[in-house]
């Protein structure tokens, strides 16, 4: 009985992951640099990081 329950829960979890991936599937590319991408690219700024020279680099996610 325990094995059946584990199998059913595993299959359910797999189905949820596959459905979530299919409904929200939009691939993104990540761009890191000093320049801001053009507005036509519909990029979203997701963060910043600093280099060894204390330059601030922006991190953008852009849809493919």
Short mmCIF file of the N, C-alpha and C atoms (twelve columns), coordinates in Angstrom:
data_MODEL
# 
_entry.id   MODEL 
# 
loop_
_atom_site.group_PDB 
_atom_site.id 
_atom_site.type_symbol 
_atom_site.label_atom_id 
_atom_site.label_alt_id 
_atom_site.label_comp_id 
_atom_site.label_asym_id 
_atom_site.label_seq_id 
_atom_site.Cartn_x 
_atom_site.Cartn_y 
_atom_site.Cartn_z 
_atom_site.pdbx_PDB_model_num 
ATOM 1   N N  . UNK A 1  0.824  -1.194 0.000   1 
ATOM 2   C CA . UNK A 1  0.000  0.000  0.000   1 
ATOM 3   C C  . UNK A 1  0.870  1.261  0.000   1 
ATOM 4   N N  . UNK A 2  1.933  1.240  0.799   1 
ATOM 5   C CA . UNK A 2  2.824  2.380  0.883   1 
ATOM 6   C C  . UNK A 2  3.506  2.630  -0.467  1 
ATOM 7   N N  . UNK A 3  3.903  1.572  -1.154  1 
ATOM 8   C CA . UNK A 3  4.550  1.695  -2.455  1 
ATOM 9   C C  . UNK A 3  3.585  2.301  -3.483  1 
ATOM 10  N N  . UNK A 4  2.323  1.896  -3.439  1 
ATOM 11  C CA . UNK A 4  1.316  2.446  -4.334  1 
ATOM 12  C C  . UNK A 4  1.119  3.939  -4.078  1 
ATOM 13  N N  . UNK A 5  1.077  4.332  -2.835  1 
ATOM 14  C CA . UNK A 5  0.922  5.743  -2.476  1 
ATOM 15  C C  . UNK A 5  2.110  6.565  -2.972  1 
ATOM 16  N N  . UNK A 6  3.314  6.061  -2.804  1 
ATOM 17  C CA . UNK A 6  4.515  6.763  -3.279  1 
ATOM 18  C C  . UNK A 6  4.484  6.894  -4.799  1 
ATOM 19  N N  . UNK A 7  4.077  5.845  -5.489  1 
ATOM 20  C CA . UNK A 7  4.010  5.882  -6.950  1 
ATOM 21  C C  . UNK A 7  2.979  6.897  -7.430  1 
ATOM 22  N N  . UNK A 8  1.816  6.924  -6.816  1 
ATOM 23  C CA . UNK A 8  0.762  7.870  -7.208  1 
ATOM 24  C C  . UNK A 8  1.208  9.300  -6.937  1 
ATOM 25  N N  . UNK A 9  1.833  9.550  -5.818  1 
ATOM 26  C CA . UNK A 9  2.299  10.901 -5.499  1 
ATOM 27  C C  . UNK A 9  3.412  11.338 -6.443  1 
ATOM 28  N N  . UNK A 10 4.288  10.426 -6.819  1 
ATOM 29  C CA . UNK A 10 5.357  10.749 -7.747  1 
ATOM 30  C C  . UNK A 10 4.804  11.094 -9.127  1 
ATOM 31  N N  . UNK A 11 3.852  10.329 -9.590  1 
ATOM 32  C CA . UNK A 11 3.238  10.595 -10.892 1 
ATOM 33  C C  . UNK A 11 2.479  11.919 -10.856 1 
ATOM 34  N N  . UNK A 12 1.804  12.210 -9.752  1 
ATOM 35  C CA . UNK A 12 1.089  13.477 -9.609  1 
ATOM 36  C C  . UNK A 12 2.057  14.655 -9.637  1 
ATOM 37  N N  . UNK A 13 3.168  14.543 -8.923  1 
ATOM 38  C CA . UNK A 13 4.160  15.618 -8.910  1 
ATOM 39  C C  . UNK A 13 4.739  15.834 -10.310 1 
ATOM 40  N N  . UNK A 14 5.018  14.776 -11.024 1 
ATOM 41  C CA . UNK A 14 5.529  14.878 -12.387 1 
ATOM 42  C C  . UNK A 14 4.515  15.566 -13.291 1 
ATOM 43  N N  . UNK A 15 3.252  15.216 -13.154 1 
ATOM 44  C CA . UNK A 15 2.209  15.837 -13.968 1 
ATOM 45  C C  . UNK A 15 2.093  17.331 -13.679 1 
ATOM 46  N N  . UNK A 16 2.161  17.709 -12.411 1 
ATOM 47  C CA . UNK A 16 2.083  19.128 -12.040 1 
ATOM 48  C C  . UNK A 16 3.250  19.897 -12.640 1 
ATOM 49  N N  . UNK A 17 4.440  19.354 -12.581 1 
ATOM 50  C CA . UNK A 17 5.613  20.019 -13.141 1 
ATOM 51  C C  . UNK A 17 5.488  20.163 -14.651 1 
ATOM 52  N N  . UNK A 18 5.048  19.121 -15.327 1 
ATOM 53  C CA . UNK A 18 4.904  19.181 -16.782 1 
ATOM 54  C C  . UNK A 18 3.818  20.157 -17.203 1 
ATOM 55  N N  . UNK A 19 2.722  20.211 -16.479 1 
ATOM 56  C CA . UNK A 19 1.644  21.149 -16.803 1 
ATOM 57  C C  . UNK A 19 2.097  22.580 -16.549 1 
ATOM 58  N N  . UNK A 20 2.795  22.816 -15.458 1 
ATOM 59  C CA . UNK A 20 3.288  24.166 -15.156 1 
ATOM 60  C C  . UNK A 20 4.293  24.610 -16.205 1 
ATOM 61  N N  . UNK A 21 5.117  23.722 -16.657 1 
ATOM 62  C CA . UNK A 21 6.109  24.049 -17.688 1 
ATOM 63  C C  . UNK A 21 5.418  24.355 -19.011 1 
ATOM 64  N N  . UNK A 22 4.380  23.601 -19.355 1 
ATOM 65  C CA . UNK A 22 3.687  23.800 -20.628 1 
ATOM 66  C C  . UNK A 22 2.885  25.093 -20.633 1 
ATOM 67  N N  . UNK A 23 2.267  25.439 -19.517 1 
ATOM 68  C CA . UNK A 23 1.425  26.636 -19.491 1 
ATOM 69  C C  . UNK A 23 2.239  27.909 -19.381 1 
ATOM 70  N N  . UNK A 24 3.392  27.862 -18.778 1 
ATOM 71  C CA . UNK A 24 4.207  29.059 -18.618 1 
ATOM 72  C C  . UNK A 24 5.508  28.972 -19.366 1 
ATOM 73  N N  . UNK A 25 5.510  28.276 -20.471 1 
ATOM 74  C CA . UNK A 25 6.768  28.063 -21.171 1 
ATOM 75  C C  . UNK A 25 7.084  29.225 -22.091 1 
ATOM 76  N N  . UNK A 26 7.963  30.075 -21.645 1 
ATOM 77  C CA . UNK A 26 8.514  31.116 -22.487 1 
ATOM 78  C C  . UNK A 26 9.997  31.149 -22.162 1 
ATOM 79  N N  . UNK A 27 10.794 30.901 -23.171 1 
ATOM 80  C CA . UNK A 27 12.226 30.815 -22.953 1 
ATOM 81  C C  . UNK A 27 12.828 32.212 -22.863 1 
ATOM 82  N N  . UNK A 28 13.826 32.343 -22.011 1 
ATOM 83  C CA . UNK A 28 14.498 33.612 -21.807 1 
ATOM 84  C C  . UNK A 28 15.991 33.435 -22.009 1 
ATOM 85  N N  . UNK A 29 16.630 34.512 -22.425 1 
ATOM 86  C CA . UNK A 29 18.083 34.563 -22.460 1 
ATOM 87  C C  . UNK A 29 18.524 35.580 -21.422 1 
ATOM 88  N N  . UNK A 30 19.682 35.385 -20.857 1 
ATOM 89  C CA . UNK A 30 20.212 36.285 -19.847 1 
ATOM 90  C C  . UNK A 30 21.336 37.106 -20.452 1 
ATOM 91  N N  . UNK A 31 21.261 38.415 -20.232 1 
ATOM 92  C CA . UNK A 31 22.286 39.330 -20.727 1 
ATOM 93  C C  . UNK A 31 22.875 40.100 -19.551 1 
ATOM 94  N N  . UNK A 32 24.195 40.139 -19.484 1 
ATOM 95  C CA . UNK A 32 24.900 40.837 -18.414 1 
ATOM 96  C C  . UNK A 32 25.831 41.845 -19.058 1 
ATOM 97  N N  . UNK A 33 25.747 43.112 -18.635 1 
ATOM 98  C CA . UNK A 33 26.636 44.110 -19.202 1 
ATOM 99  C C  . UNK A 33 26.324 45.512 -18.737 1 
ATOM 100 N N  . UNK A 34 27.067 46.468 -19.288 1 
ATOM 101 C CA . UNK A 34 26.891 47.872 -18.938 1 
ATOM 102 C C  . UNK A 34 25.748 48.516 -19.708 1 
ATOM 103 N N  . UNK A 35 25.544 48.091 -20.948 1 
ATOM 104 C CA . UNK A 35 24.524 48.713 -21.790 1 
ATOM 105 C C  . UNK A 35 23.145 48.126 -21.513 1 
ATOM 106 N N  . UNK A 36 22.134 48.975 -21.670 1 
ATOM 107 C CA . UNK A 36 20.745 48.549 -21.507 1 
ATOM 108 C C  . UNK A 36 20.244 48.055 -22.857 1 
ATOM 109 N N  . UNK A 37 19.596 46.886 -22.916 1 
ATOM 110 C CA . UNK A 37 19.059 46.395 -24.190 1 
ATOM 111 C C  . UNK A 37 17.981 47.344 -24.721 1 
ATOM 112 N N  . UNK A 38 17.746 47.354 -26.034 1 
ATOM 113 C CA . UNK A 38 16.706 48.226 -26.588 1 
ATOM 114 C C  . UNK A 38 15.321 47.843 -26.070 1 
ATOM 115 N N  . UNK A 39 14.414 48.816 -26.058 1 
ATOM 116 C CA . UNK A 39 13.077 48.569 -25.506 1 
ATOM 117 C C  . UNK A 39 12.287 47.552 -26.332 1 
ATOM 118 N N  . UNK A 40 12.608 47.419 -27.630 1 
ATOM 119 C CA . UNK A 40 11.903 46.446 -28.461 1 
ATOM 120 C C  . UNK A 40 12.163 45.012 -28.010 1 
ATOM 121 N N  . UNK A 41 13.252 44.804 -27.299 1 
ATOM 122 C CA . UNK A 41 13.611 43.452 -26.854 1 
ATOM 123 C C  . UNK A 41 12.756 42.983 -25.677 1 
ATOM 124 N N  . UNK A 42 12.012 43.894 -25.042 1 
ATOM 125 C CA . UNK A 42 11.138 43.577 -23.896 1 
ATOM 126 C C  . UNK A 42 11.892 42.874 -22.770 1 
ATOM 127 N N  . UNK A 43 13.092 43.357 -22.472 1 
ATOM 128 C CA . UNK A 43 13.910 42.768 -21.414 1 
ATOM 129 C C  . UNK A 43 13.494 43.308 -20.054 1 
ATOM 130 N N  . UNK A 44 13.705 42.500 -19.035 1 
ATOM 131 C CA . UNK A 44 13.387 42.870 -17.658 1 
ATOM 132 C C  . UNK A 44 14.675 42.807 -16.851 1 
ATOM 133 N N  . UNK A 45 14.950 43.885 -16.103 1 
ATOM 134 C CA . UNK A 45 16.155 43.904 -15.264 1 
ATOM 135 C C  . UNK A 45 15.900 43.031 -14.038 1 
ATOM 136 N N  . UNK A 46 16.795 42.061 -13.827 1 
ATOM 137 C CA . UNK A 46 16.601 41.132 -12.715 1 
ATOM 138 C C  . UNK A 46 17.637 41.288 -11.613 1 
ATOM 139 N N  . UNK A 47 18.651 42.119 -11.826 1 
ATOM 140 C CA . UNK A 47 19.639 42.307 -10.770 1 
ATOM 141 C C  . UNK A 47 20.867 43.033 -11.257 1 
ATOM 142 N N  . UNK A 48 21.838 43.128 -10.360 1 
ATOM 143 C CA . UNK A 48 23.119 43.756 -10.662 1 
ATOM 144 C C  . UNK A 48 24.221 42.949 -10.002 1 
ATOM 145 N N  . UNK A 49 25.428 43.097 -10.543 1 
ATOM 146 C CA . UNK A 49 26.593 42.527 -9.886  1 
ATOM 147 C C  . UNK A 49 27.777 43.452 -10.109 1 
ATOM 148 N N  . UNK A 50 28.773 43.321 -9.277  1 
ATOM 149 C CA . UNK A 50 29.956 44.168 -9.354  1 
ATOM 150 C C  . UNK A 50 31.141 43.360 -9.851  1 
ATOM 151 N N  . UNK A 51 31.990 44.027 -10.648 1 
ATOM 152 C CA . UNK A 51 33.204 43.393 -11.127 1 
ATOM 153 C C  . UNK A 51 34.324 43.657 -10.129 1 
ATOM 154 N N  . UNK A 52 35.500 43.128 -10.409 1 
ATOM 155 C CA . UNK A 52 36.653 43.371 -9.553  1 
ATOM 156 C C  . UNK A 52 37.077 44.830 -9.591  1 
ATOM 157 N N  . UNK A 53 36.722 45.536 -10.677 1 
ATOM 158 C CA . UNK A 53 37.055 46.957 -10.815 1 
ATOM 159 C C  . UNK A 53 35.967 47.853 -10.243 1 
ATOM 160 N N  . UNK A 54 35.042 47.299 -9.516  1 
ATOM 161 C CA . UNK A 54 33.889 47.999 -8.927  1 
ATOM 162 C C  . UNK A 54 32.977 48.622 -9.974  1 
ATOM 163 N N  . UNK A 55 32.882 48.013 -11.146 1 
ATOM 164 C CA . UNK A 55 31.907 48.435 -12.148 1 
ATOM 165 C C  . UNK A 55 30.616 47.678 -11.891 1 
ATOM 166 N N  . UNK A 56 29.475 48.358 -12.033 1 
ATOM 167 C CA . UNK A 56 28.174 47.742 -11.830 1 
ATOM 168 C C  . UNK A 56 27.658 47.216 -13.156 1 
ATOM 169 N N  . UNK A 57 27.433 45.932 -13.237 1 
ATOM 170 C CA . UNK A 57 26.876 45.304 -14.425 1 
ATOM 171 C C  . UNK A 57 25.422 44.961 -14.159 1 
ATOM 172 N N  . UNK A 58 24.565 45.272 -15.122 1 
ATOM 173 C CA . UNK A 58 23.142 44.959 -14.999 1 
ATOM 174 C C  . UNK A 58 22.868 43.578 -15.584 1 
ATOM 175 N N  . UNK A 59 21.908 42.892 -15.002 1 
ATOM 176 C CA . UNK A 59 21.497 41.571 -15.467 1 
ATOM 177 C C  . UNK A 59 20.064 41.704 -15.986 1 
ATOM 178 N N  . UNK A 60 19.858 41.295 -17.248 1 
ATOM 179 C CA . UNK A 60 18.549 41.378 -17.875 1 
ATOM 180 C C  . UNK A 60 18.133 39.994 -18.361 1 
ATOM 181 N N  . UNK A 61 16.819 39.724 -18.295 1 
ATOM 182 C CA . UNK A 61 16.242 38.531 -18.914 1 
ATOM 183 C C  . UNK A 61 15.394 39.018 -20.087 1 
ATOM 184 N N  . UNK A 62 15.676 38.450 -21.259 1 
ATOM 185 C CA . UNK A 62 14.965 38.836 -22.482 1 
ATOM 186 C C  . UNK A 62 14.292 37.605 -23.076 1 
ATOM 187 N N  . UNK A 63 13.020 37.751 -23.496 1 
ATOM 188 C CA . UNK A 63 12.354 36.620 -24.130 1 
ATOM 189 C C  . UNK A 63 13.003 36.291 -25.466 1 
ATOM 190 N N  . UNK A 64 12.978 35.017 -25.806 1 
ATOM 191 C CA . UNK A 64 13.588 34.574 -27.072 1 
ATOM 192 C C  . UNK A 64 12.670 34.879 -28.211 1 
# 
